[in-house]
Coordinates of C-alpha atoms in Angstrom, one line a residue:
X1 CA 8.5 -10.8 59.8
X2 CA 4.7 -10.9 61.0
X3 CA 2.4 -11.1 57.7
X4 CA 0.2 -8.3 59.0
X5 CA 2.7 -6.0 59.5
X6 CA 4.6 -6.0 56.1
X7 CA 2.9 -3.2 54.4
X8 CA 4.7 -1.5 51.9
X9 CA 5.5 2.7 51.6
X10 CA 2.5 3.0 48.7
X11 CA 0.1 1.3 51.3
X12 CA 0.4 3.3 53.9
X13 CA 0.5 6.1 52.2
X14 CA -2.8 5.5 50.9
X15 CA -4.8 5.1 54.6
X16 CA -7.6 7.1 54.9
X17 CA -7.6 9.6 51.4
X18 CA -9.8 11.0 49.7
X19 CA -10.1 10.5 46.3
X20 CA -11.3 13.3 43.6
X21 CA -14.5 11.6 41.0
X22 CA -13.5 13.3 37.9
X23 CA -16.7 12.9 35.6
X24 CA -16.3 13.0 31.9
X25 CA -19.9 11.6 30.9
X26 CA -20.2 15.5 29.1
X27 CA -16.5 14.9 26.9
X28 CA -15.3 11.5 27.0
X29 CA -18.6 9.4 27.4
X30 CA -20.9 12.1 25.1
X31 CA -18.7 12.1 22.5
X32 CA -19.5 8.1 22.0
X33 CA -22.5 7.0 19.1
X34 CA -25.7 6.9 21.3
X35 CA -24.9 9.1 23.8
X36 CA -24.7 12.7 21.9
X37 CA -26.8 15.7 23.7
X38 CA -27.9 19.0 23.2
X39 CA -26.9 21.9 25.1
X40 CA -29.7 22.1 27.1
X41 CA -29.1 18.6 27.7
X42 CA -25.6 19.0 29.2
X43 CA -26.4 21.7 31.1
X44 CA -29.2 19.7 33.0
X45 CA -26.7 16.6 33.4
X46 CA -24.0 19.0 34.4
X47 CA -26.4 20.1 37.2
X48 CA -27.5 16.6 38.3
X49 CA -23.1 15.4 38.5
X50 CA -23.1 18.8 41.0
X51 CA -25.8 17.6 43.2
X52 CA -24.2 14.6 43.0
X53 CA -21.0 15.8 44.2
X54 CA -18.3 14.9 41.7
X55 CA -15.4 17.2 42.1
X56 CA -14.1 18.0 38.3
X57 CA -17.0 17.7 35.5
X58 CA -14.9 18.0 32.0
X59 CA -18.0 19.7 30.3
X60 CA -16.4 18.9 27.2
X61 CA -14.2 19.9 24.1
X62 CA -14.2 23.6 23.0
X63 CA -12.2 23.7 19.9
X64 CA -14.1 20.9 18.8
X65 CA -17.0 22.6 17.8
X66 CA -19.1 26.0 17.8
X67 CA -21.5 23.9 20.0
X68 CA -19.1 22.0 22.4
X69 CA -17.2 25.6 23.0
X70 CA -21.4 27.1 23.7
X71 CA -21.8 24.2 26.2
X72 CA -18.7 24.3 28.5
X73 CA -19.5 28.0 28.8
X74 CA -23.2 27.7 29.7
X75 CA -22.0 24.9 32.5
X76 CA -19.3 27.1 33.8
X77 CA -21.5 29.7 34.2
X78 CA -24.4 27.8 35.7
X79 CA -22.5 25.4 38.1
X80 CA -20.8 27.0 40.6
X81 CA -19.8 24.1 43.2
X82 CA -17.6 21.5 41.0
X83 CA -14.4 22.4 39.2
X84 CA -15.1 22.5 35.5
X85 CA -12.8 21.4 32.9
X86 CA -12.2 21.7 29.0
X87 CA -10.5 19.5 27.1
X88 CA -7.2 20.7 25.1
X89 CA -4.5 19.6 22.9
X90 CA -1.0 20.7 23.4
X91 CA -1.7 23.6 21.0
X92 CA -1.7 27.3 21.8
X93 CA -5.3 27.7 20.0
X94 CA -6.9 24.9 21.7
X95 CA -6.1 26.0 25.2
X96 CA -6.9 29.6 24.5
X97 CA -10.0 28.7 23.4
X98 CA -10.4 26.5 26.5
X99 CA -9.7 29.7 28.7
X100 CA -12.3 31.6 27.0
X101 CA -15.3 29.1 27.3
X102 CA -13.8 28.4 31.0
X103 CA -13.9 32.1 32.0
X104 CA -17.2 32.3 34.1
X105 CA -16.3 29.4 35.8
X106 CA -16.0 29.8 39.7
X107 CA -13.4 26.3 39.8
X108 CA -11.6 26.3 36.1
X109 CA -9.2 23.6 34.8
X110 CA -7.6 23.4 31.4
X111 CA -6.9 19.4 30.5
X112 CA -4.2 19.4 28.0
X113 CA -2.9 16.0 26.6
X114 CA -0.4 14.9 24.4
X115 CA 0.4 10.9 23.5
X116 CA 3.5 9.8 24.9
X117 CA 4.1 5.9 23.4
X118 CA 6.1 5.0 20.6
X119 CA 3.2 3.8 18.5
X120 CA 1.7 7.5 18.7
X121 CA 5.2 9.3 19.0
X122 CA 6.4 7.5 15.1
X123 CA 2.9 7.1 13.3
X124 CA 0.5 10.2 14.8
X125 CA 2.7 12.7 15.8
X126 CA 6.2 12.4 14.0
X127 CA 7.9 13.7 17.1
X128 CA 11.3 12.7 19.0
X129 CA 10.9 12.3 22.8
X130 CA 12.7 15.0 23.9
X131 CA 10.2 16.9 21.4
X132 CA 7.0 15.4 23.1
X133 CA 8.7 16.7 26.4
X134 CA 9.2 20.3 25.0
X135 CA 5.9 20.3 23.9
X136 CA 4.0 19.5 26.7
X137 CA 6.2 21.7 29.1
X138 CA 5.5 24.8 26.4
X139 CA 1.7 24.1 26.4
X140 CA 1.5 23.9 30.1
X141 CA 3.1 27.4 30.9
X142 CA 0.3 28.6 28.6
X143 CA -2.0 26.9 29.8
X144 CA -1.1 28.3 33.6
X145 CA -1.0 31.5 32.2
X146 CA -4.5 31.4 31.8
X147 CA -5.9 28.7 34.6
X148 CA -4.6 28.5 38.2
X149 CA -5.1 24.4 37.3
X150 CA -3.6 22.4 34.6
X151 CA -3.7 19.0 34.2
X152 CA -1.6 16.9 32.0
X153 CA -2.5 13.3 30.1
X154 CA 0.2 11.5 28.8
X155 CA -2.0 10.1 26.0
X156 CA -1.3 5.9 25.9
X157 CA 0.9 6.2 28.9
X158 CA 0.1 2.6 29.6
X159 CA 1.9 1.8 26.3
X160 CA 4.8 4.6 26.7
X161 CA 8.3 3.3 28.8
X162 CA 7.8 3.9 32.1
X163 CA 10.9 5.7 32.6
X164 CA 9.8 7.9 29.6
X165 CA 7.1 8.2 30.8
X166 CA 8.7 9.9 34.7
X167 CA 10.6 12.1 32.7
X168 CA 7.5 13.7 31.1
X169 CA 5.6 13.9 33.8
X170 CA 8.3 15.2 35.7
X171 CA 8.5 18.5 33.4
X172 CA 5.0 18.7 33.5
X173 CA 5.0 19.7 36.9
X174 CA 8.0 21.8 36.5
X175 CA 6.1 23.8 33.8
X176 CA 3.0 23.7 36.4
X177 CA 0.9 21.0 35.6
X178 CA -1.0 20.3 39.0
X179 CA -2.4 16.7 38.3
X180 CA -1.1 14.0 36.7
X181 CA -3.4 11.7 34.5
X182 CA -2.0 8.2 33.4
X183 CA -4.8 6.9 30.9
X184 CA -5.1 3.3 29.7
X185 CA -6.7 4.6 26.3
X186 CA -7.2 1.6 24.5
X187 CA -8.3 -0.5 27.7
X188 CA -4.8 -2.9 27.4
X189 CA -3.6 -3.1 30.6
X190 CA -4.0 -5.3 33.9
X191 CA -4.4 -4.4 37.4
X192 CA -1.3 -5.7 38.7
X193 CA 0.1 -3.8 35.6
X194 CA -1.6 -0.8 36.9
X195 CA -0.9 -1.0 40.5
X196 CA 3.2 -1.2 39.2
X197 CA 2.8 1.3 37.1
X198 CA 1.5 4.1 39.8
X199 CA 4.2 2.9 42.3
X200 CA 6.7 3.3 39.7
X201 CA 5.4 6.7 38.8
X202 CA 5.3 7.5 42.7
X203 CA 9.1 6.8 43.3
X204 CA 10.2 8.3 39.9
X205 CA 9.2 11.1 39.2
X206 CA 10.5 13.9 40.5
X207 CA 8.2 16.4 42.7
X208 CA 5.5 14.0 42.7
X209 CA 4.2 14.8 46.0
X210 CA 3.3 18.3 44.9
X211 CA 0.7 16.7 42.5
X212 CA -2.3 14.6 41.9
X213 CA -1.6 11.3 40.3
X214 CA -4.7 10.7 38.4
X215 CA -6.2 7.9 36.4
X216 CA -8.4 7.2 33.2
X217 CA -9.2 3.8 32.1
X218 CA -10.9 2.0 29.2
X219 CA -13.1 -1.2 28.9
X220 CA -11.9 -3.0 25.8
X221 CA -10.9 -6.4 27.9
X222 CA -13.3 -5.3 30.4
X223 CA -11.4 -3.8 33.3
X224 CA -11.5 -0.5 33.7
X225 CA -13.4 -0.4 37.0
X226 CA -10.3 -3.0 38.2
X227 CA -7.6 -1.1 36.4
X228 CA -9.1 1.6 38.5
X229 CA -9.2 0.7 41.4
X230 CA -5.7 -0.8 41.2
X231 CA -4.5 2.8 40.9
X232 CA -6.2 3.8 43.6
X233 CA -4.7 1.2 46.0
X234 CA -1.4 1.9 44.5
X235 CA -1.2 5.6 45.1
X236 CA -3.6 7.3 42.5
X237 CA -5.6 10.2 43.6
X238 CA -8.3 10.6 41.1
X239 CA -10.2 8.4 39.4
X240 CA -11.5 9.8 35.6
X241 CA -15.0 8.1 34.9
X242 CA -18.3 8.3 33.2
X243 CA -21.7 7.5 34.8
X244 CA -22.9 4.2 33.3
X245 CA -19.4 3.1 32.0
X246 CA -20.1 5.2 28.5
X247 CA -17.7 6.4 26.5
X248 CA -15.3 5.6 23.1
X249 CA -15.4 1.9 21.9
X250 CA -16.3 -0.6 25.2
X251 CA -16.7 2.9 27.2
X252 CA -14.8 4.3 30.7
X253 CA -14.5 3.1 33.9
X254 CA -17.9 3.1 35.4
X255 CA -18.3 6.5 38.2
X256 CA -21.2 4.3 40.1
X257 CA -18.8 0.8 40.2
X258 CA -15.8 2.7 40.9
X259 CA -17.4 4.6 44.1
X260 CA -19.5 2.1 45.7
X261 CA -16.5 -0.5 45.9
X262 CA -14.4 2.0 47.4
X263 CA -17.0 2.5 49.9
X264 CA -18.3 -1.6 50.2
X265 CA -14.7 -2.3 50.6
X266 CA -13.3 0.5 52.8
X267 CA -11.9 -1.9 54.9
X268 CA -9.6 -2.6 51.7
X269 CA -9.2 0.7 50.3
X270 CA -9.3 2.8 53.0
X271 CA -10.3 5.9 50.9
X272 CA -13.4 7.9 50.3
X273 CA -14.9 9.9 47.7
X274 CA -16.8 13.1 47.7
X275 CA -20.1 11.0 46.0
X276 CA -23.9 11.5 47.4
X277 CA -24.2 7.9 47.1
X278 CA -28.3 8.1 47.3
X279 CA -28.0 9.8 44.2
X280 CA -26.5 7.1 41.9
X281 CA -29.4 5.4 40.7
X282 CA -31.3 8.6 39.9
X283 CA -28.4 10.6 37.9
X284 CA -28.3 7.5 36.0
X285 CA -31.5 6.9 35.1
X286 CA -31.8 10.8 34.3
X287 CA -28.8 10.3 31.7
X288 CA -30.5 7.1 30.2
X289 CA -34.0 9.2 29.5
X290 CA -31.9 12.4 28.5
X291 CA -30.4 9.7 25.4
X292 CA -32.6 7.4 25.0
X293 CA -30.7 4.6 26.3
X294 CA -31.6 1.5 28.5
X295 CA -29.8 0.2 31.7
X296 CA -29.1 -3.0 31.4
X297 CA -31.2 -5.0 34.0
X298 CA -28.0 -6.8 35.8
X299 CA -26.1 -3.6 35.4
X300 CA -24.1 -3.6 38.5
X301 CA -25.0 -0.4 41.2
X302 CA -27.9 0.6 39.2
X303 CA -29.5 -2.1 37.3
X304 CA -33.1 -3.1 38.1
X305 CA -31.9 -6.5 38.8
X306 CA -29.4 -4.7 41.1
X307 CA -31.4 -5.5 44.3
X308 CA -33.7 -8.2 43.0
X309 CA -33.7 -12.1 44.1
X310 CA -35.9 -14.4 42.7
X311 CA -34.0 -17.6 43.5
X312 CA -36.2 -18.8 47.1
X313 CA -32.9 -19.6 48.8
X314 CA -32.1 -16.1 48.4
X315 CA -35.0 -14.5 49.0
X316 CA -35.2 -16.7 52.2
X317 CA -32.0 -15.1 53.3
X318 CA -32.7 -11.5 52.5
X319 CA -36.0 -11.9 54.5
X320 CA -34.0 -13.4 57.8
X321 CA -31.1 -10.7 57.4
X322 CA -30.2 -8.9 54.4
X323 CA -26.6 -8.7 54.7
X324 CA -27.0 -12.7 53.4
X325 CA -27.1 -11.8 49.7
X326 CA -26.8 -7.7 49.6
X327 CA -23.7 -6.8 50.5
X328 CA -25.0 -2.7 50.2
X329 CA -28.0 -1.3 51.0
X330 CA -30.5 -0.3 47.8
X331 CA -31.4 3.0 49.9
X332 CA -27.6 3.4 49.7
X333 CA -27.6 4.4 45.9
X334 CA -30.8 5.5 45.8
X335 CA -32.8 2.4 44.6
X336 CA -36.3 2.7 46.3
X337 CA -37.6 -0.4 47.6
X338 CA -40.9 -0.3 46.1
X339 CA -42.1 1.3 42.8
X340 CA -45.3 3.4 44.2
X341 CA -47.7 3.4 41.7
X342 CA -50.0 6.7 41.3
X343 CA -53.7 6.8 39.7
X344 CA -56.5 9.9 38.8
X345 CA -56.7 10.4 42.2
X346 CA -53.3 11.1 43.5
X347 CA -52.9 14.9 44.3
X348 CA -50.0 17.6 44.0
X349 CA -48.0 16.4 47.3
X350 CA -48.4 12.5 46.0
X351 CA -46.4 13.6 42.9
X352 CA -44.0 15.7 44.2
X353 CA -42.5 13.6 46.7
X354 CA -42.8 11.0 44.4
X355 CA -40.5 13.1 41.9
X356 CA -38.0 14.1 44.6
X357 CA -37.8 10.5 45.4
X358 CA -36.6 9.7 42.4
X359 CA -34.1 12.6 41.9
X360 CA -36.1 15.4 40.4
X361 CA -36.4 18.7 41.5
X362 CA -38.7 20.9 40.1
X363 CA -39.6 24.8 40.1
X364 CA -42.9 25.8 40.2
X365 CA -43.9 26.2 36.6
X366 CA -42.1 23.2 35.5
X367 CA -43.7 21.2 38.2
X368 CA -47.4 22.4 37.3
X369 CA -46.6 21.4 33.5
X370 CA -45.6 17.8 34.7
X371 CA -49.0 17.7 36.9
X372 CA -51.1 18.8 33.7
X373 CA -49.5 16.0 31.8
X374 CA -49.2 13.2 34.8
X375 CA -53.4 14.2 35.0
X376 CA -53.8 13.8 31.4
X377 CA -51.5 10.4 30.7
X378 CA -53.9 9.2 34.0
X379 CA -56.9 9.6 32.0
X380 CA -55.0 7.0 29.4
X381 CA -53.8 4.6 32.1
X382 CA -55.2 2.5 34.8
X383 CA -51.7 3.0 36.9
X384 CA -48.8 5.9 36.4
X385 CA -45.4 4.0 37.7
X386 CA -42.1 5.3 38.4
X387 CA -40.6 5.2 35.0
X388 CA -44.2 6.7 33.1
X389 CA -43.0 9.8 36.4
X390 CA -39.2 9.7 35.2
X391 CA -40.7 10.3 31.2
X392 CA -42.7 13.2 32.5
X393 CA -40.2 14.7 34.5
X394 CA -37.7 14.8 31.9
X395 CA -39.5 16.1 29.2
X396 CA -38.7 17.1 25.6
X397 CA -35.5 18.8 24.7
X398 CA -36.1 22.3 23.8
X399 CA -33.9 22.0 20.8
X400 CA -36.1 19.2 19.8
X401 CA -39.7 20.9 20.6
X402 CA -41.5 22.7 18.0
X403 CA -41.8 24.1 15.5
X404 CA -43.6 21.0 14.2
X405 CA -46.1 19.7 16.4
X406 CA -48.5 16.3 15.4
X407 CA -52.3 17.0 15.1
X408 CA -53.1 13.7 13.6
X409 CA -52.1 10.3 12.9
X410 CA -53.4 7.2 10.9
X411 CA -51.3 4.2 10.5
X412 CA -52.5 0.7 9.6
X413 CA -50.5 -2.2 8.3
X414 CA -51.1 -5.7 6.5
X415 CA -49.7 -9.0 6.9
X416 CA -47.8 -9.8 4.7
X417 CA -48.4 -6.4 2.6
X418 CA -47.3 -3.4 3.2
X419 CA -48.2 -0.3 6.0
X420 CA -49.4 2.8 5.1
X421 CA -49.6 6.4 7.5
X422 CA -51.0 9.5 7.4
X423 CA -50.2 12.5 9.2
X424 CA -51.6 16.2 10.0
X425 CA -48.1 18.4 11.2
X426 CA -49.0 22.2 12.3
X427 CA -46.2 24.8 12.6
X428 CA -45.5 27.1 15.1
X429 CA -46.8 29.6 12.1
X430 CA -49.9 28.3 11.7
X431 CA -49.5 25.9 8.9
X432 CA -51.4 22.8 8.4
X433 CA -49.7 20.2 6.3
X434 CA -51.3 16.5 5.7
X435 CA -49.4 13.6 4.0
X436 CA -49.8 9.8 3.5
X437 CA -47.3 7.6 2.8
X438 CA -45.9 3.7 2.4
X439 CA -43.9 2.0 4.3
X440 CA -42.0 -1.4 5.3
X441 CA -43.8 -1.4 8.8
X442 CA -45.9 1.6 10.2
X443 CA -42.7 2.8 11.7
X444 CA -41.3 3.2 8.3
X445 CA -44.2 4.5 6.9
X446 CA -44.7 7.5 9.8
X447 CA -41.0 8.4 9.1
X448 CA -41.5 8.5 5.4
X449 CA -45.6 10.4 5.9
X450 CA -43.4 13.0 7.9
X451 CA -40.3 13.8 6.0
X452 CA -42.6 14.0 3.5
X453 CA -44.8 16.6 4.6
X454 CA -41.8 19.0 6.3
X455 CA -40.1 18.3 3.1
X456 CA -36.4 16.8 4.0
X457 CA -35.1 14.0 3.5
X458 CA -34.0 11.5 6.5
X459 CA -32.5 7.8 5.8
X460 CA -33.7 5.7 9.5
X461 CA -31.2 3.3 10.9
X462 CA -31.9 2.3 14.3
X463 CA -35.3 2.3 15.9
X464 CA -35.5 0.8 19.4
X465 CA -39.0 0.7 22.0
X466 CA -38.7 0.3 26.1
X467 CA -41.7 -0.2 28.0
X468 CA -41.5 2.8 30.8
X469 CA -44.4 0.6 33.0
X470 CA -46.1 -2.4 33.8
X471 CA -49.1 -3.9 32.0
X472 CA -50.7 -3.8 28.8
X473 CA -51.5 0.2 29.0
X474 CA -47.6 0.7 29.6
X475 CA -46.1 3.5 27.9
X476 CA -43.1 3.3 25.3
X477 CA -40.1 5.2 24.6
X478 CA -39.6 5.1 21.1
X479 CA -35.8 5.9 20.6
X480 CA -35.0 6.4 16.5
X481 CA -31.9 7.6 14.9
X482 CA -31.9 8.6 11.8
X483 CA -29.6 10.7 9.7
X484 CA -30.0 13.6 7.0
X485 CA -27.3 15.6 5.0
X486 CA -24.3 13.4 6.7
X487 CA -25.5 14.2 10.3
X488 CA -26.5 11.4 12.6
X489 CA -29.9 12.5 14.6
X490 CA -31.7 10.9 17.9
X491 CA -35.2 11.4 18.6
X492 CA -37.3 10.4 21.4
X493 CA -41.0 10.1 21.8
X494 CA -43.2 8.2 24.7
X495 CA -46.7 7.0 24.6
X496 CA -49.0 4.3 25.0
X497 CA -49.3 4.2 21.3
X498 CA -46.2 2.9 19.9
X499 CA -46.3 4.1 16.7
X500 CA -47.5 7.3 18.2
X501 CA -44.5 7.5 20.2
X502 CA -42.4 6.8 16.8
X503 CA -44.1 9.9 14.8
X504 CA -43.1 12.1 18.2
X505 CA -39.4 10.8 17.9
X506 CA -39.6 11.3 14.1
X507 CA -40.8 15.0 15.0
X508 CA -37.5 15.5 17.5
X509 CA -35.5 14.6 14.5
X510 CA -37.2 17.3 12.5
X511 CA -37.3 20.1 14.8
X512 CA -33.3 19.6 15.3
X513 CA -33.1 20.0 11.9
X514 CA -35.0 23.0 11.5
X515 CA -33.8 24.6 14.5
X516 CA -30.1 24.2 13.2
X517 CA -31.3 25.5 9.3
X518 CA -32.4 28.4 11.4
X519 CA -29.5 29.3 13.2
X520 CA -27.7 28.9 9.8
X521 CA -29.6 31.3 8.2
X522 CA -29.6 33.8 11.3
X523 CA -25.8 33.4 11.0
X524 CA -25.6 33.5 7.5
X525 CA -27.6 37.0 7.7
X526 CA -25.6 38.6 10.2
X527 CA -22.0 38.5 7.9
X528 CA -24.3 40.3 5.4

């Protein structure tokens, strides 16, 4: 038989699809340590995935919390384009409460899932298999008793039997289920495990054609993106994600790795996704200033290093013909080939472009509070580059902004002694307070002059600085975590002053706190 002509029933199959980008940054990838956000903060990223153009954005968890619940409803009633999904167990209260925080949603989907492998069957759930299948068939009917689209995870269905396994997913679609999710939770499987595991799945179970076979994948030994895209090839399709890889332990399968090889490698894949590619690097440098985080530099897609060849035989290449080391265009994901640097003098239609260049839309009064400040921070700096724009653009989280806002600040250490800060704080009802305190290092000694003067008591345990710029007058983001009563709390703060930008994220950490002392009392006073 002619080698290029022995392709097999899954291959074929798969020529020319489109594949569905689920996107779980919101549930899955928010849910990891680092990576938490407010409300407000989802609902911003929930925008940015739909101008994106995933299809399915799982907004998050609703039973979980009185917050999560608030969250999925706010995005299903702002975003109006993607599907929008909440997160259930195979309980009755869990996917009613799903429906309810789905409800203004224009696309709804309930996710239900339910472990499937011996391991969880014996020592998490105590169940037999047949009462695993019951189970998920019972939750399902709910569930489409409420939502016109279900989807079922078989919870470690890498580790579950793979005839088990058909048998489940073959009453979930009898019961209604309309997509099929086959997660690797704890990131043990191969890609040639994968790839057999999906063409099994595709000859087994019964009705499968009526459904989406879907796919979620961990990083623990590092390939998620592979185990992934193995799926894909074999049959799978949609692909469950998170923008930047994050999510539990070594995080998901990365949304921006995941898309830009299926489109790189087409001729391989033969399959397309729904993804604005231009937008890639700006969504994820929007979720890395929403949390504080850093992109690595040689992160793949998005990385600054992405595009970037020092090495003179490379750059010798690029210059004669690009396609000698870049094997995808940086305009392709959105990476600009210069950074544009913007002074005193640069006007309204300088900044705005600017800003839409590098993802951000604004409306008018947001915009004019961003030129107020980009005039201001000129007066501090020489040059305003991209990222000092991103910082600006961004902005504080409301549920981090007032009441508390810093008047003054002292802080002066010794070496080899220790540092000692002062502060001034005013509230938003026109108090004044002024405390000094001691510290390990100035950092230590704002956090302590602050808690101090609002009166609460916060233990710091990770404090992190990122220069936004270039040169000596380069702004920092000051990214601390600190935690108070048992909660875990992330504040962010940027200025040219590091320790300045330290007292501002110390000040996020107290507004949070105050806000959610108020809403505890608000509650507390409507039961009475």
């Amino acid at each position: 038989m002619n080698a290029e002509n022995t392709t097999t029933d899954s291959e074929a199959d798969v020529a020319e699809r489109r594949v569905l980008v689920f996107d779980t940054t919101l549930r899955d990838g928010e849910q990891s340590p680092g990576f938490s956000m407010s409300r407000a903060q989802k609902l911003r990223m929930a925008h940015a995935l739909e101008e994106l153009g995933v299809d399915v954005i799982e907004a998050g968890f609703p039973i979980a919390s009185d917050g999560d619940f608030e969250s999925v409803r706010a995005i299903a009633t702002e975003v109006r384009h993607a599907r929008i999904c909440g997160l259930a167990r195979a309980q009755v209260n869990d996917i009613e409460t799903a429906a309810r925080a789905l409800q203004p949603a224009a696309h709804a989907r309930i996710h239900i899932f339910l472990a499937t492998s011996p391991l969880h069957r014996e020592h998490k759930l105590g169940m037999s298999k047949q009462q695993v299948v019951d189970t998920a068939a019972s939750a399902i009917r709910r569930a489409c008793e409420l939502c016109d689209d279900v989807e079922f995870s078989a919870e470690d269905a890498i580790r579950t039997e793979p005839d088990y396994l058909a048998e489940v997913f073959s009453a979930a679609i009898q019961a209604g289920a309309r997509t099929l999710n086959t997660p690797d939770t704890v990131g043990y499987t191969t890609p040639a495990e994968m790839y057999e595991r999906i063409a099994y799945l595709r000859r087994h179970v019964r009705g499968v054609e009526q459904v989406v076979l879907s796919v979620h994948c961990h990083d623990d030994l590092g390939m998620s993106v592979a185990n992934s895209l193995a799926a894909i090839a074999a049959g799978a399709g949609q692909a469950e994600c998170t923008l930047l890889g994050i999510g539990e332990r070594a995080g998901n399968a990365s949304l921006e790795e995941i898309v830009m090889a299926l489109r790189t490698r087409h001729d391989l894949y033969r399959a397309r996704t729904g993804i604005r590619t231009e937008r890639l690097q700006p969504t994820a440098r929007l979720l890395a200033n929403l949390v504080g985080a850093t992109i690595p530099r040689n992160k793949a897609i998005v990385g600054e290093n992405a595009f970037a060849h020092e090495s003179g035989i490379h750059q010798h290449g690029v210059l004669k013909h690009r396609a000698t080391y870049e094997i995808m265009r940086p305009e392709d994901v959105g990476c600009a080939r210069s950074s544009l640097v913007l002074g005193k003098h640069s006007g309204r239609h300088a900044l705005r472009d600017r800003l839409k260049t590098l993802g951000y839309t604004l409306d008018e009064a947001a915009f004019e509070d961003v030129f107020a400040r980009f005039k201001a921070l000129c007066d501090r700096k020489k040059e305003v580059h991209d990222g000092d724009l991103e910082a600006l653009a961004v902005g504080r989280d409301p549920e981090a902004a007032g009441p508390w806002t810093l008047e003054h600040l002292h802080a002066a250490s010794h070496l080899g002694g220790s540092a000692s800060a002062s502060v001034r704080l005013l509230h938003e009802d026109g108090r004044r307070v002024s405390e000094a305190a001691i510290g390990d290092g100035p950092v230590d000694a704002v956090l302590r002059s602050v808690a101090r003067a609002v009166g609460c008591d916060l233990a710091l345990h990770e404090f992190s600085i990122r220069a936004l710029g270039e040169g000596g007058d380069a702004q920092g983001q000051a990214t601390l975590s600190a935690r108070h009563e048992n909660r875990n709390l992330t504040g962010r703060g940027v200025s040219t002053d590091i320790v300045e930008a330290a007292a501002l994220a110390v000040l996020e950490i107290v507004n949070r706190i105050e806000h959610s002392t108020q809403r505890v009392a608000t509650a507390l006073a409507a039961n009475h």
